[in-house]
Every structure is written in C-alpha cells, then in structure tokens.
mmCIF file of C-alpha atoms in Angstrom:
data_model
loop_
_atom_site.group_PDB
_atom_site.id
_atom_site.type_symbol
_atom_site.label_atom_id
_atom_site.label_comp_id
_atom_site.label_asym_id
_atom_site.label_seq_id
_atom_site.Cartn_x
_atom_site.Cartn_y
_atom_site.Cartn_z
ATOM 1 C CA MET A 1 -56.893 -28.176 87.253
ATOM 2 C CA ARG A 2 -54.676 -31.324 88.501
ATOM 3 C CA LEU A 3 -55.677 -34.685 87.533
ATOM 4 C CA ARG A 4 -56.396 -35.619 91.299
ATOM 5 C CA ASP A 5 -58.090 -32.186 91.752
ATOM 6 C CA LEU A 6 -60.732 -33.529 89.003
ATOM 7 C CA PHE A 7 -60.697 -36.810 90.568
ATOM 8 C CA GLU A 8 -61.916 -36.232 93.592
ATOM 9 C CA LEU A 9 -64.339 -33.567 92.233
ATOM 10 C CA SER A 10 -65.971 -36.283 90.421
ATOM 11 C CA LEU A 11 -65.959 -38.663 93.376
ATOM 12 C CA GLU A 12 -67.593 -35.939 95.468
ATOM 13 C CA ALA A 13 -70.356 -35.226 92.696
ATOM 14 C CA GLN A 14 -70.717 -39.104 92.588
ATOM 15 C CA GLY A 15 -71.430 -39.317 96.141
ATOM 16 C CA ARG A 16 -73.726 -36.626 96.484
ATOM 17 C CA HIS A 17 -76.435 -39.339 94.275
ATOM 18 C CA ARG A 18 -75.177 -42.833 95.349
ATOM 19 C CA VAL A 19 -78.329 -44.532 94.164
ATOM 20 C CA ARG A 20 -78.358 -42.957 90.787
ATOM 21 C CA THR A 21 -74.681 -43.632 90.574
ATOM 22 C CA ALA A 22 -74.817 -47.070 91.437
ATOM 23 C CA LEU A 23 -77.960 -47.575 88.663
ATOM 24 C CA THR A 24 -75.627 -46.082 85.820
ATOM 25 C CA LEU A 25 -72.656 -48.382 87.259
ATOM 26 C CA GLY A 26 -74.796 -51.368 87.270
ATOM 27 C CA GLY A 27 -75.670 -50.892 83.534
ATOM 28 C CA ILE A 28 -72.637 -50.471 82.198
ATOM 29 C CA ALA A 29 -71.566 -53.464 84.433
ATOM 30 C CA ILE A 30 -73.901 -55.681 82.970
ATOM 31 C CA GLY A 31 -73.454 -54.574 79.366
ATOM 32 C CA VAL A 32 -69.499 -55.208 79.976
ATOM 33 C CA ALA A 33 -70.196 -58.488 81.388
ATOM 34 C CA ALA A 34 -72.625 -59.415 78.760
ATOM 35 C CA VAL A 35 -69.692 -59.458 76.268
ATOM 36 C CA VAL A 36 -67.106 -60.746 78.109
ATOM 37 C CA ILE A 37 -69.456 -64.352 78.787
ATOM 38 C CA LEU A 38 -70.707 -64.233 74.974
ATOM 39 C CA THR A 39 -67.142 -63.733 73.493
ATOM 40 C CA SER A 40 -65.961 -66.570 76.343
ATOM 41 C CA LEU A 41 -68.733 -69.220 75.153
ATOM 42 C CA GLY A 42 -67.458 -68.176 71.258
ATOM 43 C CA THR A 43 -63.778 -68.731 71.867
ATOM 44 C CA ALA A 44 -64.220 -71.612 73.855
ATOM 45 C CA ALA A 45 -65.967 -73.034 71.333
ATOM 46 C CA LYS A 46 -63.998 -72.890 68.837
ATOM 47 C CA ALA A 47 -61.042 -74.552 70.788
ATOM 48 C CA TYR A 48 -63.899 -77.622 71.334
ATOM 49 C CA VAL A 49 -63.981 -78.065 67.723
ATOM 50 C CA VAL A 50 -60.531 -77.808 67.211
ATOM 51 C CA ASN A 51 -60.153 -80.200 69.710
ATOM 52 C CA GLN A 52 -62.292 -82.402 68.666
ATOM 53 C CA PHE A 53 -60.461 -82.600 65.008
ATOM 54 C CA ALA A 54 -57.233 -82.873 66.739
ATOM 55 C CA GLY A 55 -58.660 -86.157 68.710
ATOM 56 C CA LEU A 56 -59.703 -87.614 65.010
ATOM 57 C CA GLY A 57 -56.114 -87.845 64.498
ATOM 58 C CA THR A 58 -53.370 -86.013 62.049
ATOM 59 C CA ASN A 59 -53.349 -85.388 58.171
ATOM 60 C CA LEU A 60 -56.422 -87.323 57.684
ATOM 61 C CA VAL A 61 -58.495 -87.764 54.307
ATOM 62 C CA ILE A 62 -61.815 -89.270 54.826
ATOM 63 C CA VAL A 63 -63.678 -91.012 52.080
ATOM 64 C CA LEU A 64 -67.398 -91.163 51.882
ATOM 65 C CA PRO A 65 -69.355 -93.081 49.300
ATOM 66 C CA GLY A 66 -71.405 -90.876 46.719
ATOM 67 C CA LYS A 67 -70.501 -87.401 45.803
ATOM 68 C CA VAL A 68 -71.747 -84.283 47.744
ATOM 69 C CA GLU A 69 -71.626 -80.827 46.203
ATOM 70 C CA THR A 70 -70.952 -77.539 48.368
ATOM 71 C CA SER A 71 -74.724 -77.547 48.356
ATOM 72 C CA GLY A 72 -75.165 -80.425 50.786
ATOM 73 C CA PHE A 73 -77.218 -82.356 48.853
ATOM 74 C CA PRO A 74 -76.018 -85.586 46.583
ATOM 75 C CA THR A 75 -75.790 -85.085 42.838
ATOM 76 C CA PHE A 76 -78.734 -86.617 40.753
ATOM 77 C CA GLY A 77 -78.200 -88.974 38.322
ATOM 78 C CA GLY A 78 -75.783 -91.846 37.608
ATOM 79 C CA ALA A 79 -75.006 -95.135 40.033
ATOM 80 C CA THR A 80 -73.223 -94.710 42.947
ATOM 81 C CA ARG A 81 -70.421 -97.882 43.142
ATOM 82 C CA ASP A 82 -70.048 -98.961 47.092
ATOM 83 C CA LEU A 83 -66.769 -98.371 48.903
ATOM 84 C CA THR A 84 -65.233 -101.547 49.095
ATOM 85 C CA ILE A 85 -62.508 -103.474 51.078
ATOM 86 C CA GLU A 86 -60.839 -103.879 47.469
ATOM 87 C CA ASP A 87 -60.659 -99.905 47.374
ATOM 88 C CA VAL A 88 -59.050 -99.571 50.411
ATOM 89 C CA GLU A 89 -56.473 -102.296 49.458
ATOM 90 C CA SER A 90 -56.057 -100.546 45.878
ATOM 91 C CA LEU A 91 -55.065 -97.408 47.667
ATOM 92 C CA LEU A 92 -52.522 -98.785 49.938
ATOM 93 C CA ARG A 93 -50.949 -100.412 46.792
ATOM 94 C CA ARG A 94 -51.115 -97.532 44.001
ATOM 95 C CA ALA A 95 -51.126 -93.993 45.928
ATOM 96 C CA PRO A 96 -47.672 -93.728 47.239
ATOM 97 C CA ALA A 97 -48.912 -90.881 49.204
ATOM 98 C CA VAL A 98 -51.235 -93.020 51.710
ATOM 99 C CA ARG A 99 -49.137 -94.008 54.748
ATOM 100 C CA ARG A 100 -52.112 -95.576 56.376
ATOM 101 C CA ALA A 101 -55.585 -96.437 55.115
ATOM 102 C CA ALA A 102 -58.484 -98.161 57.385
ATOM 103 C CA PRO A 103 -61.887 -99.371 55.959
ATOM 104 C CA LEU A 104 -64.716 -98.406 58.002
ATOM 105 C CA SER A 105 -68.216 -100.378 58.694
ATOM 106 C CA MET A 106 -70.677 -98.857 61.168
ATOM 107 C CA GLY A 107 -73.879 -100.577 62.838
ATOM 108 C CA THR A 108 -76.098 -100.758 65.907
ATOM 109 C CA ALA A 109 -76.837 -104.320 67.666
ATOM 110 C CA ARG A 110 -77.102 -105.445 71.329
ATOM 111 C CA PHE A 111 -74.332 -106.740 73.546
ATOM 112 C CA VAL A 112 -75.071 -108.826 75.704
ATOM 113 C CA TRP A 113 -72.452 -111.016 78.606
ATOM 114 C CA GLY A 114 -73.456 -112.855 81.863
ATOM 115 C CA GLY A 115 -76.813 -111.641 81.873
ATOM 116 C CA ARG A 116 -75.875 -107.865 81.606
ATOM 117 C CA HIS A 117 -76.770 -106.412 77.870
ATOM 118 C CA ARG A 118 -76.421 -102.643 76.373
ATOM 119 C CA ASP A 119 -76.709 -101.157 72.914
ATOM 120 C CA VAL A 120 -73.233 -100.292 71.346
ATOM 121 C CA ARG A 121 -71.897 -99.445 68.007
ATOM 122 C CA VAL A 122 -70.733 -101.728 66.001
ATOM 123 C CA VAL A 123 -67.262 -100.808 64.186
ATOM 124 C CA GLY A 124 -65.869 -102.824 61.743
ATOM 125 C CA THR A 125 -62.473 -102.080 61.104
ATOM 126 C CA THR A 126 -58.830 -103.134 60.376
ATOM 127 C CA SER A 127 -55.388 -103.339 62.873
ATOM 128 C CA GLU A 128 -54.526 -100.025 61.321
ATOM 129 C CA PHE A 129 -57.448 -98.300 62.808
ATOM 130 C CA ARG A 130 -56.026 -98.082 66.173
ATOM 131 C CA THR A 131 -52.973 -95.993 65.247
ATOM 132 C CA ILE A 132 -54.738 -93.471 62.809
ATOM 133 C CA ARG A 133 -57.190 -92.718 65.852
ATOM 134 C CA ASN A 134 -54.333 -92.736 68.049
ATOM 135 C CA LEU A 135 -56.671 -95.261 70.400
ATOM 136 C CA GLU A 136 -54.953 -96.278 73.783
ATOM 137 C CA LEU A 137 -55.425 -99.824 75.240
ATOM 138 C CA ARG A 138 -55.847 -100.369 78.865
ATOM 139 C CA VAL A 139 -55.842 -103.906 78.524
ATOM 140 C CA GLY A 140 -55.074 -106.917 76.048
ATOM 141 C CA GLN A 141 -54.712 -106.085 72.658
ATOM 142 C CA PHE A 142 -56.069 -104.390 69.505
ATOM 143 C CA LEU A 143 -57.510 -105.985 66.382
ATOM 144 C CA PRO A 144 -54.881 -108.456 64.772
ATOM 145 C CA PRO A 145 -53.131 -107.248 61.605
ATOM 146 C CA GLY A 146 -53.809 -109.810 58.317
ATOM 147 C CA ASP A 147 -56.196 -110.334 55.354
ATOM 148 C CA PRO A 148 -59.376 -107.631 55.855
ATOM 149 C CA ARG A 149 -61.630 -110.111 53.880
ATOM 150 C CA ILE A 150 -61.336 -112.683 56.441
ATOM 151 C CA GLY A 151 -61.097 -111.659 60.239
ATOM 152 C CA GLY A 152 -61.961 -114.064 63.350
ATOM 153 C CA PRO A 153 -64.683 -113.535 65.692
ATOM 154 C CA VAL A 154 -62.898 -111.086 68.470
ATOM 155 C CA ALA A 155 -64.103 -107.864 69.805
ATOM 156 C CA VAL A 156 -62.327 -104.806 71.451
ATOM 157 C CA ILE A 157 -64.530 -102.697 73.384
ATOM 158 C CA GLY A 158 -64.805 -99.221 74.838
ATOM 159 C CA ALA A 159 -64.236 -98.133 78.250
ATOM 160 C CA ASN A 160 -68.178 -97.482 78.714
ATOM 161 C CA VAL A 161 -68.838 -100.839 77.570
ATOM 162 C CA GLN A 162 -66.009 -102.180 79.834
ATOM 163 C CA ARG A 163 -67.536 -100.336 82.933
ATOM 164 C CA GLU A 164 -71.142 -101.169 82.533
ATOM 165 C CA VAL A 165 -71.252 -104.526 81.514
ATOM 166 C CA PHE A 166 -68.313 -106.229 82.923
ATOM 167 C CA ALA A 167 -68.789 -104.244 86.194
ATOM 168 C CA GLY A 168 -64.828 -104.240 87.165
ATOM 169 C CA GLU A 169 -64.466 -107.850 86.126
ATOM 170 C CA ASN A 170 -61.355 -108.817 83.610
ATOM 171 C CA PRO A 171 -63.331 -108.725 80.108
ATOM 172 C CA ILE A 172 -60.347 -110.255 78.505
ATOM 173 C CA GLY A 173 -60.763 -113.821 77.148
ATOM 174 C CA GLN A 174 -64.829 -113.585 77.522
ATOM 175 C CA ALA A 175 -67.139 -114.708 75.421
ATOM 176 C CA VAL A 176 -70.113 -112.337 74.285
ATOM 177 C CA ARG A 177 -72.678 -112.094 72.046
ATOM 178 C CA ILE A 178 -73.171 -109.114 69.549
ATOM 179 C CA GLY A 179 -76.469 -109.248 67.959
ATOM 180 C CA LYS A 180 -76.736 -112.783 66.812
ATOM 181 C CA THR A 181 -72.831 -113.191 66.360
ATOM 182 C CA ARG A 182 -70.511 -114.831 68.694
ATOM 183 C CA PHE A 183 -67.212 -113.180 69.883
ATOM 184 C CA ARG A 184 -64.338 -113.203 72.360
ATOM 185 C CA VAL A 185 -62.974 -110.145 73.760
ATOM 186 C CA ILE A 186 -59.618 -109.346 73.085
ATOM 187 C CA GLY A 187 -58.962 -105.939 74.058
ATOM 188 C CA ALA A 188 -60.277 -103.115 76.006
ATOM 189 C CA LEU A 189 -59.603 -99.321 75.379
ATOM 190 C CA GLU A 190 -58.948 -96.316 77.436
ATOM 191 C CA PRO A 191 -61.489 -93.562 77.871
ATOM 192 C CA GLN A 192 -61.131 -91.905 74.309
ATOM 193 C CA GLY A 193 -64.494 -89.450 75.029
ATOM 194 C CA ALA A 194 -66.745 -88.347 72.033
ATOM 195 C CA ASN A 195 -65.598 -86.855 68.863
ATOM 196 C CA LEU A 196 -67.569 -84.680 66.622
ATOM 197 C CA GLY A 197 -70.894 -86.729 68.234
ATOM 198 C CA LEU A 198 -69.117 -90.185 68.195
ATOM 199 C CA ASN A 199 -68.476 -91.969 71.337
ATOM 200 C CA VAL A 200 -65.424 -94.208 70.996
ATOM 201 C CA ASP A 201 -66.201 -95.216 74.748
ATOM 202 C CA ASP A 202 -69.373 -96.730 73.609
ATOM 203 C CA MET A 203 -68.262 -98.959 71.009
ATOM 204 C CA VAL A 204 -66.998 -102.344 70.121
ATOM 205 C CA MET A 205 -64.890 -103.062 67.459
ATOM 206 C CA VAL A 206 -64.647 -106.210 65.446
ATOM 207 C CA PRO A 207 -62.908 -107.150 62.278
ATOM 208 C CA VAL A 208 -64.078 -105.124 59.177
ATOM 209 C CA ALA A 209 -65.470 -108.403 56.926
ATOM 210 C CA ILE A 210 -67.423 -109.550 59.774
ATOM 211 C CA GLY A 211 -69.087 -106.300 60.470
ATOM 212 C CA MET A 212 -70.443 -105.528 57.293
ATOM 213 C CA ARG A 213 -71.592 -109.405 57.188
ATOM 214 C CA MET A 214 -73.714 -108.858 60.454
ATOM 215 C CA PHE A 215 -75.681 -105.777 59.246
ATOM 216 C CA ASP A 216 -75.629 -107.170 55.519
ATOM 217 C CA GLN A 217 -73.402 -104.202 54.338
ATOM 218 C CA THR A 218 -71.678 -103.745 50.939
ATOM 219 C CA SER A 219 -70.615 -100.389 51.384
ATOM 220 C CA LEU A 220 -68.496 -99.302 53.180
ATOM 221 C CA PHE A 221 -69.232 -96.530 55.905
ATOM 222 C CA ARG A 222 -65.949 -94.473 55.654
ATOM 223 C CA ILE A 223 -62.458 -94.822 54.611
ATOM 224 C CA PHE A 224 -59.801 -93.019 56.400
ATOM 225 C CA THR A 225 -56.432 -92.614 54.717
ATOM 226 C CA GLN A 226 -53.367 -90.780 56.657
ATOM 227 C CA ALA A 227 -50.602 -88.949 55.190
ATOM 228 C CA ASN A 228 -46.857 -88.484 55.919
ATOM 229 C CA THR A 229 -46.909 -84.717 56.781
ATOM 230 C CA ALA A 230 -49.554 -82.518 56.148
ATOM 231 C CA GLU A 231 -47.643 -80.965 53.486
ATOM 232 C CA ASP A 232 -48.794 -84.435 51.586
ATOM 233 C CA VAL A 233 -52.005 -83.898 51.620
ATOM 234 C CA PRO A 234 -52.908 -82.674 48.686
ATOM 235 C CA VAL A 235 -51.096 -85.208 46.766
ATOM 236 C CA LEU A 236 -52.781 -87.827 48.721
ATOM 237 C CA ILE A 237 -55.758 -86.030 47.439
ATOM 238 C CA ARG A 238 -54.885 -86.472 43.854
ATOM 239 C CA GLN A 239 -53.780 -89.558 44.115
ATOM 240 C CA VAL A 240 -56.759 -90.992 45.896
ATOM 241 C CA THR A 241 -59.164 -89.258 43.707
ATOM 242 C CA ARG A 242 -57.043 -90.895 40.649
ATOM 243 C CA VAL A 243 -57.071 -94.490 42.036
ATOM 244 C CA LEU A 244 -60.916 -94.393 42.563
ATOM 245 C CA ILE A 245 -62.044 -92.856 39.760
ATOM 246 C CA ASP A 246 -60.085 -95.628 37.558
ATOM 247 C CA ARG A 247 -61.901 -98.282 39.871
ATOM 248 C CA HIS A 248 -65.468 -96.920 39.599
ATOM 249 C CA ASP A 249 -65.292 -96.646 35.886
ATOM 250 C CA GLY A 250 -64.133 -93.237 35.173
ATOM 251 C CA LEU A 251 -66.828 -91.621 37.804
ATOM 252 C CA GLU A 252 -66.216 -89.769 40.652
ATOM 253 C CA ASP A 253 -69.155 -91.095 42.599
ATOM 254 C CA PHE A 254 -67.263 -90.072 46.175
ATOM 255 C CA THR A 255 -66.459 -87.323 48.285
ATOM 256 C CA LEU A 256 -63.364 -86.742 50.224
ATOM 257 C CA ILE A 257 -62.719 -84.315 53.143
ATOM 258 C CA THR A 258 -59.778 -83.393 55.035
ATOM 259 C CA GLN A 259 -59.341 -82.774 58.779
ATOM 260 C CA ALA A 260 -58.467 -78.568 57.518
ATOM 261 C CA ALA A 261 -61.638 -77.763 54.998
ATOM 262 C CA MET A 262 -63.641 -79.055 58.100
ATOM 263 C CA LEU A 263 -62.137 -77.334 60.904
ATOM 264 C CA LYS A 264 -61.848 -74.060 58.355
ATOM 265 C CA THR A 265 -65.362 -74.357 57.959
ATOM 266 C CA PHE A 266 -66.354 -74.922 61.605
ATOM 267 C CA GLN A 267 -64.195 -71.846 62.860
ATOM 268 C CA SER A 268 -65.289 -69.439 60.093
ATOM 269 C CA VAL A 269 -68.992 -70.355 61.217
ATOM 270 C CA ILE A 270 -67.915 -70.045 65.179
ATOM 271 C CA ASP A 271 -65.933 -66.568 64.306
ATOM 272 C CA ALA A 272 -68.926 -65.012 62.538
ATOM 273 C CA LEU A 273 -71.459 -65.993 65.594
ATOM 274 C CA THR A 274 -69.011 -64.373 67.986
ATOM 275 C CA VAL A 275 -68.754 -61.411 66.660
ATOM 276 C CA SER A 276 -72.680 -61.873 66.151
ATOM 277 C CA LEU A 277 -72.996 -62.198 69.714
ATOM 278 C CA ALA A 278 -70.640 -59.853 70.684
ATOM 279 C CA GLY A 279 -72.682 -57.067 68.676
ATOM 280 C CA ILE A 280 -75.742 -58.079 69.963
ATOM 281 C CA ALA A 281 -74.335 -57.901 73.801
ATOM 282 C CA ALA A 282 -72.508 -54.259 72.573
ATOM 283 C CA ILE A 283 -76.144 -52.729 72.187
ATOM 284 C CA SER A 284 -76.401 -52.861 75.820
ATOM 285 C CA LEU A 285 -73.931 -50.997 76.517
ATOM 286 C CA ALA A 286 -75.395 -48.732 73.862
ATOM 287 C CA VAL A 287 -78.283 -48.654 76.203
ATOM 288 C CA ALA A 288 -76.000 -47.622 79.061
ATOM 289 C CA GLY A 289 -74.222 -45.109 77.244
ATOM 290 C CA ILE A 290 -77.450 -42.994 76.721
ATOM 291 C CA GLY A 291 -78.172 -43.399 80.538
ATOM 292 C CA ILE A 292 -74.823 -41.999 81.318
ATOM 293 C CA MET A 293 -75.622 -39.023 78.956
ATOM 294 C CA ASN A 294 -79.112 -38.546 80.787
ATOM 295 C CA VAL A 295 -77.498 -38.967 83.938
ATOM 296 C CA MET A 296 -74.570 -36.291 83.508
ATOM 297 C CA LEU A 297 -77.713 -33.952 81.626
ATOM 298 C CA VAL A 298 -79.273 -33.930 85.319
ATOM 299 C CA SER A 299 -76.001 -33.279 86.794
ATOM 300 C CA VAL A 300 -75.569 -30.295 84.849
ATOM 301 C CA SER A 301 -78.400 -28.714 85.558
ATOM 302 C CA GLU A 302 -78.217 -29.374 89.337
ATOM 303 C CA ARG A 303 -74.487 -28.364 89.288
ATOM 304 C CA ALA A 304 -75.754 -25.082 87.526
ATOM 305 C CA PRO A 305 -74.422 -22.892 90.685
ATOM 306 C CA GLU A 306 -71.307 -24.598 91.390
ATOM 307 C CA VAL A 307 -70.449 -23.903 87.177
ATOM 308 C CA GLY A 308 -71.379 -20.271 87.736
ATOM 309 C CA LEU A 309 -69.031 -20.258 91.113
ATOM 310 C CA LEU A 310 -66.063 -22.024 89.286
ATOM 311 C CA LYS A 311 -66.528 -19.158 86.436
ATOM 312 C CA ALA A 312 -66.716 -15.965 88.347
ATOM 313 C CA LEU A 313 -63.602 -17.372 90.364
ATOM 314 C CA GLY A 314 -61.400 -17.822 86.686
ATOM 315 C CA ALA A 315 -62.288 -20.771 85.590
ATOM 316 C CA ARG A 316 -62.193 -21.435 81.734
ATOM 317 C CA ARG A 317 -64.472 -23.282 79.479
ATOM 318 C CA ARG A 318 -61.719 -25.931 78.725
ATOM 319 C CA GLN A 319 -61.813 -26.652 82.693
ATOM 320 C CA ILE A 320 -65.139 -26.868 83.069
ATOM 321 C CA LEU A 321 -65.313 -29.547 80.027
ATOM 322 C CA SER A 322 -62.972 -31.457 81.957
ATOM 323 C CA VAL A 323 -64.697 -31.221 85.155
ATOM 324 C CA PHE A 324 -67.838 -33.011 83.650
ATOM 325 C CA LEU A 325 -66.156 -35.168 80.936
ATOM 326 C CA SER A 326 -63.853 -36.939 83.734
ATOM 327 C CA ASP A 327 -67.115 -37.390 85.944
ATOM 328 C CA ALA A 328 -68.536 -39.533 82.787
ATOM 329 C CA VAL A 329 -65.192 -41.046 81.828
ATOM 330 C CA ILE A 330 -64.480 -42.326 85.602
ATOM 331 C CA VAL A 331 -68.139 -43.590 86.058
ATOM 332 C CA SER A 332 -67.801 -45.805 82.512
ATOM 333 C CA SER A 333 -64.298 -47.018 83.654
ATOM 334 C CA ALA A 334 -65.551 -47.905 87.389
ATOM 335 C CA GLY A 335 -68.380 -49.977 85.467
ATOM 336 C CA ALA A 336 -66.533 -51.494 82.890
ATOM 337 C CA LEU A 337 -63.906 -52.589 85.824
ATOM 338 C CA MET A 338 -66.889 -54.064 87.572
ATOM 339 C CA GLY A 339 -68.224 -55.894 84.271
ATOM 340 C CA VAL A 340 -65.287 -57.395 83.957
ATOM 341 C CA VAL A 341 -65.223 -58.619 87.088
ATOM 342 C CA LEU A 342 -68.542 -60.140 87.096
ATOM 343 C CA GLY A 343 -67.896 -61.700 83.718
ATOM 344 C CA VAL A 344 -64.811 -63.493 84.559
ATOM 345 C CA ILE A 345 -66.400 -64.938 87.798
ATOM 346 C CA ALA A 346 -69.396 -66.067 85.286
ATOM 347 C CA VAL A 347 -67.079 -67.826 83.364
ATOM 348 C CA ALA A 348 -65.301 -69.404 86.041
ATOM 349 C CA ILE A 349 -68.530 -70.384 87.498
ATOM 350 C CA GLY A 350 -69.397 -72.179 84.298
ATOM 351 C CA ALA A 351 -66.049 -73.749 83.783
ATOM 352 C CA GLY A 352 -66.500 -75.355 86.982
ATOM 353 C CA VAL A 353 -69.849 -76.770 85.955
ATOM 354 C CA PHE A 354 -68.863 -77.977 82.666
ATOM 355 C CA PRO A 355 -65.060 -78.766 82.954
ATOM 356 C CA ASP A 356 -65.083 -80.552 79.643
ATOM 357 C CA PHE A 357 -65.753 -77.549 77.713
ATOM 358 C CA PRO A 358 -62.287 -74.991 77.668
ATOM 359 C CA LEU A 359 -63.858 -72.185 79.145
ATOM 360 C CA ARG A 360 -61.904 -69.017 79.721
ATOM 361 C CA PRO A 361 -62.070 -65.121 79.316
ATOM 362 C CA ASP A 362 -60.834 -64.206 75.921
ATOM 363 C CA LEU A 363 -58.104 -61.728 77.313
ATOM 364 C CA GLY A 364 -58.174 -59.547 73.574
ATOM 365 C CA TRP A 365 -62.254 -59.366 74.041
ATOM 366 C CA VAL A 366 -61.738 -58.062 77.545
ATOM 367 C CA ALA A 367 -59.588 -55.615 76.403
ATOM 368 C CA VAL A 368 -61.679 -54.344 73.367
ATOM 369 C CA VAL A 369 -64.880 -53.914 75.631
ATOM 370 C CA VAL A 370 -63.171 -52.220 78.379
ATOM 371 C CA VAL A 371 -61.618 -49.890 75.862
ATOM 372 C CA LEU A 372 -65.260 -49.105 74.125
ATOM 373 C CA ALA A 373 -66.672 -48.782 77.457
ATOM 374 C CA ILE A 374 -64.683 -45.766 78.307
ATOM 375 C CA LEU A 375 -64.896 -44.137 74.890
ATOM 376 C CA GLU A 376 -68.333 -44.783 75.293
ATOM 377 C CA GLY A 377 -68.478 -42.696 78.398
ATOM 378 C CA ALA A 378 -66.195 -39.519 76.481
ATOM 379 C CA VAL A 379 -68.560 -39.718 73.893
ATOM 380 C CA PHE A 380 -71.816 -39.820 75.248
ATOM 381 C CA GLY A 381 -70.757 -37.068 78.583
ATOM 382 C CA LEU A 382 -69.223 -34.686 75.618
ATOM 383 C CA LEU A 383 -72.742 -33.622 75.162
ATOM 384 C CA PRO A 384 -73.674 -32.858 78.744
ATOM 385 C CA ALA A 385 -69.868 -31.399 79.378
ATOM 386 C CA ARG A 386 -70.469 -28.806 76.573
ATOM 387 C CA ARG A 387 -73.668 -27.889 77.778
ATOM 388 C CA ALA A 388 -72.077 -27.310 81.179
ATOM 389 C CA ALA A 389 -68.923 -25.597 79.607
ATOM 390 C CA ARG A 390 -71.119 -22.956 77.545
ATOM 391 C CA LEU A 391 -73.008 -21.684 80.730
ATOM 392 C CA SER A 392 -72.287 -18.070 81.736
ATOM 393 C CA PRO A 393 -70.953 -17.264 85.493
ATOM 394 C CA VAL A 394 -74.310 -15.459 85.837
ATOM 395 C CA ASP A 395 -76.761 -17.932 84.529
ATOM 396 C CA GLY A 396 -75.109 -20.367 86.550
ATOM 397 C CA LEU A 397 -75.441 -18.513 89.582
ATOM 398 C CA ARG A 398 -79.086 -17.511 89.087
ATOM 399 C CA GLY A 399 -79.270 -21.389 88.623
ATOM 400 C CA LYS A 400 -80.643 -21.025 84.957
ATOM 401 C CA ARG A 401 -80.560 -24.317 83.314
#
C-alpha cells in the first residue's frame, strides 16, 4: 500500500467523524500552543534580563557596604565600616585594574520648579558615572569633573523629570529646589529606561558630596568600578578586595557583585522556570495523547468489517497496522501544526501589547514540541493499531470487536 493510499484512506476515515476529529485536533493544538507560549515567555524573560544587565554598563564590579553570604543574609558579629569617597579615591590610586570608579549615594526628595513638583530619586555621583552607565545627554552637560568631596549645587535631570516638570520649556540654567537645597539645572538626559527596577528617567543626579549631605548619610550606597576588559575583571576583584580590606582594618566587611555572577544566577533560575513551565504544559499534550488512543480504539471497533474485508482480500497485518497508525500520526501532526499557528499568533499579540518585552517564538522549543506531538500520535496509536492488525478476517466481517 502506497503512502498516498494511506493518506487518502486516513482522510476519508477522519472525514466520516468530523466533530470527533475536530475535538481531538483541538486537544492537541491547545497542548502544543501552551508549550509554545510558555517557552516563548521564558526565552523572552531571559533576553529581558540580559538586556537589563547590558544597560548597566560593561565589565562592572559593584561594591556594597556589609558582607552578604550566599544565604542572602548579612553576617553577624563585627562592625561594618562605611564605604566612603576616600575608598573610591584609594581604588583609583592603588588598584591599576580599575579603569573607572564612581561613588553612588541615593535618596528620595521633592523636586520643585515654577509651581510644579514631583518626587524624584536623588543620585549623588561624579562625572565618571556617565561613562560607566553609558548615559546620553539630550541638552547641556553632565556633572563636571573635580574633587568629589566638594561639588557645586548643580543637577542633571532624567527624561521623565524634564517632561513632567518643565513641560517643553528649556530646563538648562533654571533654579530648582530639591528637598531643602537649591540647585541649578545644567543638563538633561536622553530617555534611558529602567534597569533592574531603577529608572534613570525618574532620577536627578547631583555631586556626591552634596547628595550625602542632603540625606545626612555617612556611607555610600554603592561604588561602581569598571575594568578595561572582561578578562581584567578577576584581577580587578582581587585588587579591590585587597585595597578595601587594607583600609577597613583587615575586615572584609563589604560585598563585591559582578555582572557575570548576577546574570548567571538569573539565567539559571529562568532556565529552570522555563523547563518547569514547558513540563506543566506538556501534561496537556499527554492528556491529548490519551484522547487519541480513545478515539482510535473506537475507530477500530467501528471499522472492524472494513478490516475483515481488507484481510479477506489479502491485506497483511503490517498493512492494517500502517493504516491505523497513519491515522493517529496524521491527526497528531495536524493538531501540532494548528497548535504552532495558535501559539505564534498568541505570542505576536503579546509582543504587540508589550512592545518593550522581547517576546517571540523560540524556534528550538517549537521544533521539540512538534516532534513530541508526532511521536505521541505514534505511541498512543500503536495499541489500537495492533488490536486492528490482530483481527481475523472472519471476526472482522462479523463485526466482532
């Protein structure tokens, strides 16, 4: 029996029971579409996290005050020394692998100008921060270089602050009040977007000394250090650790975080979640496979006279097995293709609703789920096909099941 004959015979058999065939196809299509959608979400989440880390800068090592163990809790006992501007200066002077370093203080205050106001995050830093974070200026200039312990009352505003407070007017040179301190705006940033929960567009940047004084802070929030290349990062870590331990009376009371370590942790978690979600979605595929087996068993019972006639005309067991097995594989293949189309359409709609989320079908997972669905048809169709192949011509013609 030719492949074309099997295909036409299967179409004819499925066409006799359109509702039953449609329900079976629907079950498989829903299972495949669920796998396509969930794996696309996992892949998009991974790409989103990578983009977020890339937006922070390159070859960065971030210093936090206090020692954090892998359990996520600070260590007990001993005193934690503040991270200071002098620490930053020592790193630049004594750690050759540190290409750039920028201190960071953080606070929240009210930004007021011309009767308009809004709450903003006030970031105290230096001129190096712009290069480390790849910040683009829309107008004016960034914080001027100079002694980080002094700094004048100048501010650089984010894109949202400019739009909401100045509403189209030129902010450069305007006198504003941030908290209880008066500043002069010297620059405005291009829209940068959010990175890891911090939106630069909602920030105002001021000299670090003034920022710490505004919020009565004695310790920096973070120190950003940057190496020349990714290969220099391990050397930078060793040098930064040595310098800070020396300055902190022999105590390693600080934590170093690298982009690669954070990214690896996030990717491992997202990969595990993606596989778990795909596994959960695959359960619906297994249920659809049981549906295929049930439908095929009913089909064998209904087509017993047809099987008996074919055997009486000389058809072999292998040919009868092929007829029913091809039925199951054709149904599962058609359901898989329908599921892929549904999944891709759903993903495209999601990408249109959330344009900032890099949502797109994962072709690797699409290929895997299509192959699984076809194999599922073959596996779950095997038992009914063998039952049909074992029918004798007499039992088949008598309609014995």
